[in-house]
PDB file of C-alpha atoms in Angstrom:
ATOM      1  CA  MET A  11     -66.613 -37.966  52.336  1.00 45.00           C
ATOM      2  CA  SER A  12     -68.772 -35.317  53.989  1.00 50.00           C
ATOM      3  CA  GLU A  13     -71.834 -33.529  52.697  1.00 56.00           C
ATOM      4  CA  GLY A  14     -71.548 -35.232  49.317  1.00 65.00           C
ATOM      5  CA  HIS A  15     -68.039 -33.942  48.624  1.00 68.00           C
ATOM      6  CA  TRP A  16     -65.098 -36.040  47.560  1.00 75.00           C
ATOM      7  CA  ILE A  17     -62.533 -35.129  50.231  1.00 79.00           C
ATOM      8  CA  ALA A  18     -58.748 -35.424  50.032  1.00 79.00           C
ATOM      9  CA  HIS A  19     -56.609 -34.775  53.080  1.00 82.00           C
ATOM     10  CA  LEU A  20     -53.631 -32.484  52.601  1.00 82.00           C
ATOM     11  CA  GLY A  21     -51.896 -32.326  55.962  1.00 87.00           C
ATOM     12  CA  GLN A  22     -54.408 -30.763  58.337  1.00 89.00           C
ATOM     13  CA  PHE A  23     -56.550 -29.459  55.523  1.00 83.00           C
ATOM     14  CA  ASN A  24     -59.454 -31.078  53.726  1.00 81.00           C
ATOM     15  CA  VAL A  25     -59.678 -30.387  50.001  1.00 82.00           C
ATOM     16  CA  ASN A  26     -62.953 -30.838  48.136  1.00 82.00           C
ATOM     17  CA  VAL A  27     -61.652 -32.717  45.108  1.00 82.00           C
ATOM     18  CA  ASP A  28     -64.940 -32.442  43.210  1.00 82.00           C
ATOM     19  CA  THR A  29     -64.706 -28.648  43.416  1.00 84.00           C
ATOM     20  CA  VAL A  30     -61.103 -28.720  42.209  1.00 87.00           C
ATOM     21  CA  VAL A  31     -62.018 -31.013  39.293  1.00 87.00           C
ATOM     22  CA  THR A  32     -64.889 -28.809  38.112  1.00 88.00           C
ATOM     23  CA  MET A  33     -62.717 -25.717  38.623  1.00 92.00           C
ATOM     24  CA  TRP A  34     -60.069 -27.224  36.322  1.00 93.00           C
ATOM     25  CA  ILE A  35     -62.764 -28.147  33.792  1.00 92.00           C
ATOM     26  CA  THR A  36     -63.982 -24.529  33.905  1.00 94.00           C
ATOM     27  CA  MET A  37     -60.463 -23.175  33.452  1.00 95.00           C
ATOM     28  CA  GLY A  38     -59.856 -25.636  30.616  1.00 96.00           C
ATOM     29  CA  ILE A  39     -62.981 -24.477  28.789  1.00 95.00           C
ATOM     30  CA  LEU A  40     -61.938 -20.831  29.137  1.00 95.00           C
ATOM     31  CA  ILE A  41     -58.337 -21.492  28.057  1.00 96.00           C
ATOM     32  CA  VAL A  42     -59.442 -23.500  25.006  1.00 96.00           C
ATOM     33  CA  PHE A  43     -61.946 -20.763  24.090  1.00 93.00           C
ATOM     34  CA  ALA A  44     -59.271 -18.055  24.420  1.00 93.00           C
ATOM     35  CA  PHE A  45     -56.791 -20.102  22.380  1.00 93.00           C
ATOM     36  CA  LEU A  46     -59.264 -20.879  19.594  1.00 92.00           C
ATOM     37  CA  ALA A  47     -60.565 -17.300  19.492  1.00 90.00           C
ATOM     38  CA  THR A  48     -57.119 -15.730  19.206  1.00 88.00           C
ATOM     39  CA  ARG A  49     -55.020 -18.221  17.245  1.00 88.00           C
ATOM     40  CA  LYS A  50     -55.831 -16.837  13.779  1.00 84.00           C
ATOM     41  CA  MET A  51     -56.726 -13.234  14.468  1.00 84.00           C
ATOM     42  CA  SER A  52     -57.467 -11.199  11.365  1.00 85.00           C
ATOM     43  CA  ILE A  53     -59.145  -7.995  10.239  1.00 89.00           C
ATOM     44  CA  ILE A  54     -62.171 -10.034   9.185  1.00 88.00           C
ATOM     45  CA  PRO A  55     -62.871 -11.942  12.400  1.00 86.00           C
ATOM     46  CA  THR A  56     -63.892 -15.558  12.681  1.00 87.00           C
ATOM     47  CA  LYS A  57     -67.026 -16.359  14.665  1.00 91.00           C
ATOM     48  CA  LEU A  58     -65.085 -17.098  17.848  1.00 90.00           C
ATOM     49  CA  GLN A  59     -62.941 -13.993  17.420  1.00 91.00           C
ATOM     50  CA  ALA A  60     -66.104 -11.915  17.003  1.00 92.00           C
ATOM     51  CA  VAL A  61     -67.537 -13.405  20.206  1.00 92.00           C
ATOM     52  CA  ALA A  62     -64.301 -12.693  22.102  1.00 91.00           C
ATOM     53  CA  GLU A  63     -64.165  -9.130  20.748  1.00 92.00           C
ATOM     54  CA  GLY A  64     -67.813  -8.643  21.690  1.00 93.00           C
ATOM     55  CA  ILE A  65     -67.153  -9.785  25.258  1.00 92.00           C
ATOM     56  CA  LEU A  66     -64.104  -7.527  25.516  1.00 91.00           C
ATOM     57  CA  GLY A  67     -66.033  -4.617  23.990  1.00 93.00           C
ATOM     58  CA  ALA A  68     -68.821  -5.094  26.515  1.00 93.00           C
ATOM     59  CA  PHE A  69     -66.342  -4.959  29.385  1.00 91.00           C
ATOM     60  CA  VAL A  70     -64.615  -1.882  27.960  1.00 92.00           C
ATOM     61  CA  GLY A  71     -67.967  -0.123  27.567  1.00 93.00           C
ATOM     62  CA  LEU A  72     -69.094  -1.129  31.045  1.00 90.00           C
ATOM     63  CA  THR A  73     -65.918  -0.018  32.787  1.00 90.00           C
ATOM     64  CA  ASP A  74     -65.712   3.219  30.785  1.00 90.00           C
ATOM     65  CA  SER A  75     -69.277   4.138  31.726  1.00 92.00           C
ATOM     66  CA  MET A  76     -68.940   3.238  35.417  1.00 91.00           C
ATOM     67  CA  ILE A  77     -65.294   3.882  36.309  1.00 88.00           C
ATOM     68  CA  GLY A  78     -64.017   6.001  33.429  1.00 87.00           C
ATOM     69  CA  LYS A  79     -61.007   5.527  31.193  1.00 86.00           C
ATOM     70  CA  ASN A  80     -58.816   4.735  34.225  1.00 87.00           C
ATOM     71  CA  GLY A  81     -60.936   1.641  34.836  1.00 87.00           C
ATOM     72  CA  ARG A  82     -59.540  -0.160  31.811  1.00 89.00           C
ATOM     73  CA  LYS A  83     -56.618  -1.441  33.857  1.00 90.00           C
ATOM     74  CA  HIS A  84     -59.110  -3.472  35.914  1.00 90.00           C
ATOM     75  CA  ILE A  85     -60.676  -5.220  32.897  1.00 91.00           C
ATOM     76  CA  PRO A  86     -58.447  -8.338  33.057  1.00 92.00           C
ATOM     77  CA  LEU A  87     -59.504  -9.085  36.643  1.00 93.00           C
ATOM     78  CA  LEU A  88     -63.162  -8.170  36.146  1.00 92.00           C
ATOM     79  CA  ALA A  89     -63.501 -10.111  32.897  1.00 92.00           C
ATOM     80  CA  THR A  90     -61.672 -13.143  34.275  1.00 94.00           C
ATOM     81  CA  LEU A  91     -63.853 -13.287  37.375  1.00 94.00           C
ATOM     82  CA  PHE A  92     -67.039 -12.758  35.372  1.00 94.00           C
ATOM     83  CA  LEU A  93     -66.214 -15.383  32.752  1.00 95.00           C
ATOM     84  CA  PHE A  94     -65.024 -17.883  35.361  1.00 96.00           C
ATOM     85  CA  ILE A  95     -68.163 -17.472  37.498  1.00 95.00           C
ATOM     86  CA  LEU A  96     -70.448 -17.553  34.441  1.00 95.00           C
ATOM     87  CA  THR A  97     -68.818 -20.689  33.024  1.00 94.00           C
ATOM     88  CA  ALA A  98     -68.731 -22.394  36.427  1.00 93.00           C
ATOM     89  CA  ASN A  99     -72.400 -21.653  37.046  1.00 92.00           C
ATOM     90  CA  LEU A 100     -73.338 -22.870  33.571  1.00 92.00           C
ATOM     91  CA  LEU A 101     -71.390 -26.079  34.267  1.00 88.00           C
ATOM     92  CA  GLY A 102     -73.452 -26.398  37.431  1.00 83.00           C
ATOM     93  CA  GLN A 103     -76.558 -26.632  35.246  1.00 84.00           C
ATOM     94  CA  LEU A 104     -75.314 -29.824  33.611  1.00 80.00           C
ATOM     95  CA  PRO A 105     -76.877 -33.019  34.983  1.00 76.00           C
ATOM     96  CA  TRP A 106     -73.778 -34.235  36.853  1.00 70.00           C
ATOM     97  CA  ARG A 107     -76.009 -36.359  39.088  1.00 65.00           C
ATOM     98  CA  LEU A 108     -76.628 -38.723  36.184  1.00 68.00           C
ATOM     99  CA  TYR A 109     -73.029 -39.870  36.537  1.00 67.00           C
ATOM    100  CA  HIS A 110     -73.088 -41.931  39.695  1.00 64.00           C
ATOM    101  CA  LEU A 111     -69.721 -41.474  41.316  1.00 64.00           C
ATOM    102  CA  LYS A 112     -69.017 -43.518  44.407  1.00 60.00           C
ATOM    103  CA  THR A 113     -67.640 -40.414  46.104  1.00 60.00           C
ATOM    104  CA  GLY A 114     -70.499 -37.984  45.598  1.00 62.00           C
ATOM    105  CA  GLU A 115     -71.289 -35.706  42.711  1.00 70.00           C
ATOM    106  CA  LEU A 116     -69.640 -32.995  40.689  1.00 75.00           C
ATOM    107  CA  ALA A 117     -71.081 -29.521  41.120  1.00 78.00           C
ATOM    108  CA  SER A 118     -70.256 -25.960  40.213  1.00 83.00           C
ATOM    109  CA  PRO A 119     -67.086 -24.679  41.913  1.00 87.00           C
ATOM    110  CA  THR A 120     -69.049 -21.644  43.075  1.00 87.00           C
ATOM    111  CA  ASN A 121     -71.228 -24.061  45.042  1.00 85.00           C
ATOM    112  CA  ASP A 122     -68.344 -24.455  47.497  1.00 85.00           C
ATOM    113  CA  ILE A 123     -67.871 -21.694  50.084  1.00 87.00           C
ATOM    114  CA  ASN A 124     -64.106 -22.212  49.959  1.00 86.00           C
ATOM    115  CA  MET A 125     -63.972 -21.211  46.286  1.00 89.00           C
ATOM    116  CA  THR A 126     -66.205 -18.207  46.843  1.00 90.00           C
ATOM    117  CA  ALA A 127     -64.127 -17.109  49.842  1.00 88.00           C
ATOM    118  CA  ALA A 128     -60.892 -17.551  47.865  1.00 90.00           C
ATOM    119  CA  MET A 129     -62.190 -15.309  45.085  1.00 92.00           C
ATOM    120  CA  ALA A 130     -63.334 -12.727  47.640  1.00 89.00           C
ATOM    121  CA  ILE A 131     -59.912 -12.737  49.311  1.00 88.00           C
ATOM    122  CA  MET A 132     -58.200 -12.327  45.925  1.00 92.00           C
ATOM    123  CA  VAL A 133     -60.395  -9.312  45.162  1.00 90.00           C
ATOM    124  CA  LEU A 134     -59.693  -7.861  48.619  1.00 85.00           C
ATOM    125  CA  ILE A 135     -55.932  -8.201  48.086  1.00 88.00           C
ATOM    126  CA  TYR A 136     -56.256  -6.584  44.650  1.00 91.00           C
ATOM    127  CA  TYR A 137     -58.374  -3.770  46.149  1.00 85.00           C
ATOM    128  CA  VAL A 138     -55.807  -3.039  48.861  1.00 82.00           C
ATOM    129  CA  TYR A 139     -52.913  -3.274  46.376  1.00 88.00           C
ATOM    130  CA  GLN A 140     -54.567  -0.819  43.987  1.00 88.00           C
ATOM    131  CA  GLY A 141     -55.389   1.517  46.887  1.00 82.00           C
ATOM    132  CA  VAL A 142     -51.772   1.569  48.034  1.00 82.00           C
ATOM    133  CA  LYS A 143     -50.520   1.877  44.451  1.00 86.00           C
ATOM    134  CA  VAL A 144     -52.763   4.841  43.613  1.00 84.00           C
ATOM    135  CA  LYS A 145     -52.901   6.692  46.939  1.00 79.00           C
ATOM    136  CA  GLY A 146     -49.615   5.640  48.470  1.00 78.00           C
ATOM    137  CA  PHE A 147     -49.032   3.761  51.697  1.00 72.00           C
ATOM    138  CA  LYS A 148     -48.966   6.901  53.869  1.00 66.00           C
ATOM    139  CA  TYR A 149     -52.381   8.029  52.687  1.00 59.00           C
ATOM    140  CA  PHE A 150     -53.751   4.517  53.038  1.00 62.00           C
ATOM    141  CA  LEU A 151     -52.744   4.417  56.714  1.00 65.00           C
ATOM    142  CA  HIS A 152     -53.836   8.043  57.184  1.00 61.00           C
ATOM    143  CA  GLU A 153     -57.333   7.042  56.103  1.00 57.00           C
ATOM    144  CA  PHE A 154     -57.551   4.732  59.110  1.00 58.00           C
ATOM    145  CA  SER A 155     -55.719   6.769  61.744  1.00 54.00           C
ATOM    146  CA  ALA A 156     -57.412  10.124  61.103  1.00 51.00           C
ATOM    147  CA  VAL A 157     -60.783   9.030  62.462  1.00 55.00           C
ATOM    148  CA  GLY A 158     -59.520   7.422  65.633  1.00 65.00           C
ATOM    149  CA  ILE A 159     -58.643   3.918  66.655  1.00 68.00           C
ATOM    150  CA  ILE A 160     -62.245   2.673  67.011  1.00 72.00           C
ATOM    151  CA  MET A 161     -63.294   3.991  63.610  1.00 71.00           C
ATOM    152  CA  ALA A 162     -60.108   2.567  62.099  1.00 69.00           C
ATOM    153  CA  LEU A 163     -61.062  -0.896  63.352  1.00 74.00           C
ATOM    154  CA  ILE A 164     -64.602  -0.474  62.031  1.00 78.00           C
ATOM    155  CA  GLU A 165     -63.257   0.668  58.640  1.00 75.00           C
ATOM    156  CA  LEU A 166     -60.881  -2.307  58.532  1.00 76.00           C
ATOM    157  CA  LEU A 167     -63.711  -4.696  59.415  1.00 82.00           C
ATOM    158  CA  GLU A 168     -65.921  -3.125  56.751  1.00 81.00           C
ATOM    159  CA  MET A 169     -63.193  -3.498  54.131  1.00 78.00           C
ATOM    160  CA  VAL A 170     -62.689  -7.179  54.990  1.00 77.00           C
ATOM    161  CA  VAL A 171     -66.401  -8.046  55.181  1.00 80.00           C
ATOM    162  CA  ARG A 172     -67.466  -6.102  52.068  1.00 74.00           C
ATOM    163  CA  PRO A 173     -66.419  -8.766  49.502  1.00 65.00           C
ATOM    164  CA  PHE A 174     -68.405 -11.455  51.319  1.00 61.00           C
TER     165      PHE A 174
END
């Protein structure tokens, strides 16, 4: 146990089990919400269906106003990240410290730098994938090589550091 985290050793790596547990709780809450909101969809929505449609409508409106109609393909990633971070941070507001665990305390998954870095790396991979998909691999490399080797390294560093 270090820094109040419940640590499990997986080969050479240390895994913060408390972060994984609260991450699974967060995912469980979101999956149950999605299941309950969409299991009996109808023209006259239930309360949960209305909430889910409101959240989706907000994301559609936000992406349409900022990115345009082409931005709708990014809604699943943006909405998933937003809802996961929101739910995780709200879980972090619960008084987990009242439950005295012998291994530390449960906290929000976003409290752990490993979780935040993992989400940033996922977004970076998605960003690069979409760039190659839209502009093509030749143009993607051309963007770096046209300005010289030093500027290409600076651009690459900027692209990697930007999510953090």
